[in-house]
mmCIF file of C-alpha atoms and ligand atoms in Angstrom:
data_model
loop_
_atom_site.group_PDB
_atom_site.id
_atom_site.type_symbol
_atom_site.label_atom_id
_atom_site.label_comp_id
_atom_site.label_asym_id
_atom_site.label_seq_id
_atom_site.Cartn_x
_atom_site.Cartn_y
_atom_site.Cartn_z
ATOM 1 C CA UNK A 1 -3.754 -167.056 -21.974
ATOM 2 C CA UNK A 2 -1.286 -169.736 -23.009
ATOM 3 C CA UNK A 3 2.337 -169.242 -21.987
ATOM 4 C CA UNK A 4 4.281 -170.417 -25.040
ATOM 5 C CA UNK A 5 7.601 -172.230 -25.285
ATOM 6 C CA UNK A 6 10.539 -170.144 -26.559
ATOM 7 C CA UNK A 7 10.774 -169.994 -30.360
ATOM 8 C CA UNK A 8 14.568 -169.955 -30.426
ATOM 9 C CA UNK A 9 17.489 -171.254 -28.442
ATOM 10 C CA UNK A 10 21.205 -170.628 -28.266
ATOM 11 C CA UNK A 11 23.718 -173.088 -26.865
ATOM 12 C CA UNK A 12 25.081 -171.884 -23.520
ATOM 13 C CA UNK A 13 28.406 -173.494 -24.466
ATOM 14 C CA UNK A 14 29.121 -172.041 -27.918
ATOM 15 C CA UNK A 15 26.137 -169.888 -28.927
ATOM 16 C CA UNK A 16 24.894 -172.245 -31.686
ATOM 17 C CA UNK A 17 21.423 -171.089 -32.747
ATOM 18 C CA UNK A 18 18.289 -173.114 -33.366
ATOM 19 C CA UNK A 19 14.637 -172.407 -34.002
ATOM 20 C CA UNK A 20 12.696 -170.345 -36.488
ATOM 21 C CA UNK A 21 14.170 -167.592 -38.700
ATOM 22 C CA UNK A 22 17.737 -168.771 -38.316
ATOM 23 C CA UNK A 23 20.150 -169.145 -41.216
ATOM 24 C CA UNK A 24 23.805 -169.934 -41.800
ATOM 25 C CA UNK A 25 26.462 -168.303 -43.990
ATOM 26 C CA UNK A 26 29.719 -170.081 -44.796
ATOM 27 C CA UNK A 27 32.868 -168.165 -45.753
ATOM 28 C CA UNK A 28 35.619 -170.051 -47.545
ATOM 29 C CA UNK A 29 39.175 -169.094 -48.423
ATOM 30 C CA UNK A 30 38.097 -168.353 -52.016
ATOM 31 C CA UNK A 31 35.695 -165.669 -50.695
ATOM 32 C CA UNK A 32 38.608 -163.728 -49.189
ATOM 33 C CA UNK A 33 40.931 -163.095 -52.099
ATOM 34 C CA UNK A 34 43.054 -160.026 -51.381
ATOM 35 C CA UNK A 35 42.324 -159.946 -47.648
ATOM 36 C CA UNK A 36 45.511 -161.729 -46.499
ATOM 37 C CA UNK A 37 49.019 -160.303 -46.796
ATOM 38 C CA UNK A 38 50.837 -163.465 -47.930
ATOM 39 C CA UNK A 39 49.367 -164.081 -51.392
ATOM 40 C CA UNK A 40 51.798 -166.904 -52.121
ATOM 41 C CA UNK A 41 50.661 -168.833 -49.022
ATOM 42 C CA UNK A 42 47.022 -168.004 -49.890
ATOM 43 C CA UNK A 43 47.379 -169.403 -53.421
ATOM 44 C CA UNK A 44 48.920 -172.642 -52.133
ATOM 45 C CA UNK A 45 45.915 -173.409 -49.912
ATOM 46 C CA UNK A 46 42.699 -175.224 -50.850
ATOM 47 C CA UNK A 47 40.227 -172.484 -51.927
ATOM 48 C CA UNK A 48 37.391 -174.583 -50.460
ATOM 49 C CA UNK A 49 38.857 -174.329 -46.921
ATOM 50 C CA UNK A 50 36.074 -173.132 -44.601
ATOM 51 C CA UNK A 51 37.353 -170.138 -42.611
ATOM 52 C CA UNK A 52 34.206 -169.276 -40.673
ATOM 53 C CA UNK A 53 30.471 -169.753 -40.397
ATOM 54 C CA UNK A 54 27.906 -167.262 -39.158
ATOM 55 C CA UNK A 55 24.589 -168.395 -37.722
ATOM 56 C CA UNK A 56 22.001 -165.667 -37.625
ATOM 57 C CA UNK A 57 18.562 -165.117 -36.162
ATOM 58 C CA UNK A 58 16.681 -162.518 -38.222
ATOM 59 C CA UNK A 59 13.207 -161.883 -36.778
ATOM 60 C CA UNK A 60 12.732 -158.831 -39.066
ATOM 61 C CA UNK A 61 13.752 -157.940 -42.647
ATOM 62 C CA UNK A 62 17.210 -156.471 -43.273
ATOM 63 C CA UNK A 63 16.870 -152.696 -43.264
ATOM 64 C CA UNK A 64 14.096 -152.548 -40.660
ATOM 65 C CA UNK A 65 14.665 -149.454 -38.539
ATOM 66 C CA UNK A 66 14.443 -150.360 -34.855
ATOM 67 C CA UNK A 67 14.944 -154.094 -35.517
ATOM 68 C CA UNK A 68 17.786 -156.228 -34.172
ATOM 69 C CA UNK A 69 19.737 -159.191 -35.535
ATOM 70 C CA UNK A 70 21.406 -161.803 -33.353
ATOM 71 C CA UNK A 71 24.232 -164.023 -34.535
ATOM 72 C CA UNK A 72 27.105 -166.295 -33.628
ATOM 73 C CA UNK A 73 30.341 -166.405 -35.615
ATOM 74 C CA UNK A 74 32.391 -169.631 -35.566
ATOM 75 C CA UNK A 75 35.974 -169.120 -36.771
ATOM 76 C CA UNK A 76 38.150 -172.121 -37.444
ATOM 77 C CA UNK A 77 41.733 -172.117 -36.174
ATOM 78 C CA UNK A 78 44.444 -171.704 -38.788
ATOM 79 C CA UNK A 79 46.713 -169.297 -40.615
ATOM 80 C CA UNK A 80 47.474 -167.989 -44.082
ATOM 81 C CA UNK A 81 51.241 -167.673 -43.856
ATOM 82 C CA UNK A 82 51.828 -166.005 -40.474
ATOM 83 C CA UNK A 83 48.374 -164.379 -40.380
ATOM 84 C CA UNK A 84 45.584 -165.952 -38.335
ATOM 85 C CA UNK A 85 42.190 -166.812 -39.854
ATOM 86 C CA UNK A 86 39.879 -163.812 -39.549
ATOM 87 C CA UNK A 87 36.526 -162.447 -40.651
ATOM 88 C CA UNK A 88 36.322 -160.014 -43.577
ATOM 89 C CA UNK A 89 35.502 -157.205 -41.184
ATOM 90 C CA UNK A 90 33.245 -154.302 -42.031
ATOM 91 C CA UNK A 91 31.958 -150.807 -41.381
ATOM 92 C CA UNK A 92 28.184 -150.588 -41.215
ATOM 93 C CA UNK A 93 26.391 -149.232 -44.269
ATOM 94 C CA UNK A 94 24.517 -146.854 -41.963
ATOM 95 C CA UNK A 95 27.855 -146.020 -40.455
ATOM 96 C CA UNK A 96 26.731 -144.755 -37.046
ATOM 97 C CA UNK A 97 25.149 -148.103 -36.093
ATOM 98 C CA UNK A 98 26.781 -149.811 -33.078
ATOM 99 C CA UNK A 99 27.034 -153.511 -32.176
ATOM 100 C CA UNK A 100 27.843 -155.870 -29.299
ATOM 101 C CA UNK A 101 30.236 -158.843 -29.552
ATOM 102 C CA UNK A 102 30.795 -161.344 -26.736
ATOM 103 C CA UNK A 103 33.226 -164.229 -26.410
ATOM 104 C CA UNK A 104 31.764 -167.722 -25.970
ATOM 105 C CA UNK A 105 34.448 -170.290 -26.768
ATOM 106 C CA UNK A 106 38.120 -170.163 -27.802
ATOM 107 C CA UNK A 107 40.656 -167.342 -27.868
ATOM 108 C CA UNK A 108 40.817 -164.444 -30.273
ATOM 109 C CA UNK A 109 41.312 -160.780 -30.974
ATOM 110 C CA UNK A 110 38.797 -158.144 -32.033
ATOM 111 C CA UNK A 111 40.365 -155.486 -34.252
ATOM 112 C CA UNK A 112 38.808 -152.034 -34.557
ATOM 113 C CA UNK A 113 39.497 -149.240 -37.026
ATOM 114 C CA UNK A 114 38.088 -145.723 -37.212
ATOM 115 C CA UNK A 115 37.323 -143.839 -40.428
ATOM 116 C CA UNK A 116 40.805 -142.250 -40.435
ATOM 117 C CA UNK A 117 42.420 -145.712 -40.409
ATOM 118 C CA UNK A 118 43.500 -145.719 -36.734
ATOM 119 C CA UNK A 119 43.416 -149.315 -35.471
ATOM 120 C CA UNK A 120 43.187 -150.859 -32.006
ATOM 121 C CA UNK A 121 42.658 -154.407 -30.728
ATOM 122 C CA UNK A 122 41.169 -156.268 -27.744
ATOM 123 C CA UNK A 123 41.526 -159.870 -26.618
ATOM 124 C CA UNK A 124 38.389 -162.029 -26.872
ATOM 125 C CA UNK A 125 37.827 -164.939 -24.475
ATOM 126 C CA UNK A 126 34.837 -166.828 -23.024
ATOM 127 C CA UNK A 127 32.854 -164.211 -21.091
ATOM 128 C CA UNK A 128 34.457 -161.124 -22.653
ATOM 129 C CA UNK A 129 32.056 -158.375 -23.743
ATOM 130 C CA UNK A 130 32.857 -155.848 -26.464
ATOM 131 C CA UNK A 131 30.900 -152.732 -27.409
ATOM 132 C CA UNK A 132 31.593 -151.678 -30.987
ATOM 133 C CA UNK A 133 30.641 -147.996 -31.303
ATOM 134 C CA UNK A 134 29.193 -146.605 -34.532
ATOM 135 C CA UNK A 135 31.660 -145.525 -37.246
ATOM 136 C CA UNK A 136 34.156 -148.208 -36.185
ATOM 137 C CA UNK A 137 35.068 -151.128 -38.479
ATOM 138 C CA UNK A 138 35.367 -154.483 -36.693
ATOM 139 C CA UNK A 139 37.073 -157.786 -37.512
ATOM 140 C CA UNK A 140 37.435 -161.014 -35.489
ATOM 141 C CA UNK A 141 40.634 -163.067 -35.500
ATOM 142 C CA UNK A 142 41.088 -166.586 -34.138
ATOM 143 C CA UNK A 143 44.458 -166.613 -32.355
ATOM 144 C CA UNK A 144 43.931 -169.990 -30.650
ATOM 145 C CA UNK A 145 44.187 -173.575 -31.835
ATOM 146 C CA UNK A 146 40.503 -174.371 -31.277
ATOM 147 C CA UNK A 147 37.304 -172.981 -32.781
ATOM 148 C CA UNK A 148 36.479 -169.379 -31.760
ATOM 149 C CA UNK A 149 32.769 -168.746 -31.109
ATOM 150 C CA UNK A 150 31.619 -165.139 -30.656
ATOM 151 C CA UNK A 151 28.078 -163.819 -30.251
ATOM 152 C CA UNK A 152 26.883 -160.582 -31.834
ATOM 153 C CA UNK A 153 23.822 -158.323 -31.768
ATOM 154 C CA UNK A 154 23.419 -155.462 -34.244
ATOM 155 C CA UNK A 155 20.705 -153.182 -35.672
ATOM 156 C CA UNK A 156 18.729 -154.722 -38.533
ATOM 157 C CA UNK A 157 19.279 -151.590 -40.635
ATOM 158 C CA UNK A 158 23.066 -151.445 -40.048
ATOM 159 C CA UNK A 159 24.085 -153.295 -43.236
ATOM 160 C CA UNK A 160 27.679 -154.178 -44.169
ATOM 161 C CA UNK A 161 30.305 -152.130 -45.995
ATOM 162 C CA UNK A 162 33.193 -154.373 -47.057
ATOM 163 C CA UNK A 163 34.632 -152.186 -49.835
ATOM 164 C CA UNK A 164 36.988 -149.967 -47.800
ATOM 165 C CA UNK A 165 38.342 -153.047 -45.954
ATOM 166 C CA UNK A 166 38.908 -155.057 -49.133
ATOM 167 C CA UNK A 167 40.866 -152.098 -50.563
ATOM 168 C CA UNK A 168 43.061 -151.033 -47.668
ATOM 169 C CA UNK A 169 42.606 -153.543 -44.826
ATOM 170 C CA UNK A 170 42.653 -152.627 -41.142
ATOM 171 C CA UNK A 171 46.130 -151.055 -41.041
ATOM 172 C CA UNK A 172 47.136 -153.850 -38.671
ATOM 173 C CA UNK A 173 47.433 -157.633 -39.052
ATOM 174 C CA UNK A 174 47.329 -160.258 -36.292
ATOM 175 C CA UNK A 175 50.143 -162.772 -36.775
ATOM 176 C CA UNK A 176 52.183 -165.391 -35.021
ATOM 177 C CA UNK A 177 55.929 -164.761 -35.056
ATOM 178 C CA UNK A 178 58.367 -166.928 -33.100
ATOM 179 C CA UNK A 179 55.468 -168.381 -31.103
ATOM 180 C CA UNK A 180 54.159 -164.938 -30.058
ATOM 181 C CA UNK A 181 50.884 -163.316 -31.114
ATOM 182 C CA UNK A 182 51.591 -159.856 -32.485
ATOM 183 C CA UNK A 183 49.695 -156.983 -34.133
ATOM 184 C CA UNK A 184 51.745 -155.230 -36.794
HETATM 185 C C1 M6P B 201 29.002 -161.016 -36.703
HETATM 186 C C2 M6P B 201 28.181 -159.819 -37.129
HETATM 187 C C3 M6P B 201 27.662 -160.007 -38.547
HETATM 188 C C4 M6P B 201 28.806 -160.334 -39.493
HETATM 189 C C5 M6P B 201 29.579 -161.555 -38.975
HETATM 190 C C6 M6P B 201 30.790 -161.917 -39.838
HETATM 191 O O1 M6P B 201 28.173 -162.126 -36.545
HETATM 192 O O2 M6P B 201 28.983 -158.672 -37.079
HETATM 193 O O3 M6P B 201 27.011 -158.825 -38.966
HETATM 194 O O4 M6P B 201 28.341 -160.555 -40.795
HETATM 195 O O5 M6P B 201 30.034 -161.279 -37.653
HETATM 196 O O6 M6P B 201 31.644 -160.832 -40.068
HETATM 197 P P1 M6P B 201 31.895 -160.282 -41.545
HETATM 198 O O7 M6P B 201 30.554 -159.891 -42.108
HETATM 199 O O8 M6P B 201 32.803 -159.107 -41.334
HETATM 200 O O9 M6P B 201 32.512 -161.365 -42.321
HETATM 201 ZN ZN1 ZN B 202 28.977 -155.193 -37.626
#
């Protein structure tokens, strides 16, 4: 029997994916209307500004029970007003589905929120590992001045629920005030 070469690779430095069944999603400022607190600052910025990119390896179809997806999120450094660039954040559509995140490059914060709106946050750094339990919304924030790269692995049938986040946020925002990173 032939021993085959691997079909996919990830960069050991920043998690960049290559090989078959990989794709990339780009999220720009214009895709995140209503997500940031400072609407005036938001409206002054170029709507084409790229906030983050997600590379994803999908060996099975979305919705496949028992399948897994593997991805890397790359968040650019920057702020809208005092608020750091962040992902949309989501609950899973099948809400009890869990996920792993792990820090690869850069400095950030992972914000969690339960279904009652109680928020908490953890620092993300190269080598940090984060278990996101089911029923917990999760959002990544880049609090550094370099790109933040974070790996993720989640069930292929988890899906994304952005609605509740778009409406009422995470109850907490990660900002820089007087040179200090705060959650308020
Ligand atoms: C991680 C995973 C993906 C998610 C991506 C971006 O790679 O959790 O499922 O899509 O981050 O986050 P969001 O969908 O909240 O913008
Ligand atoms: Zn998720």
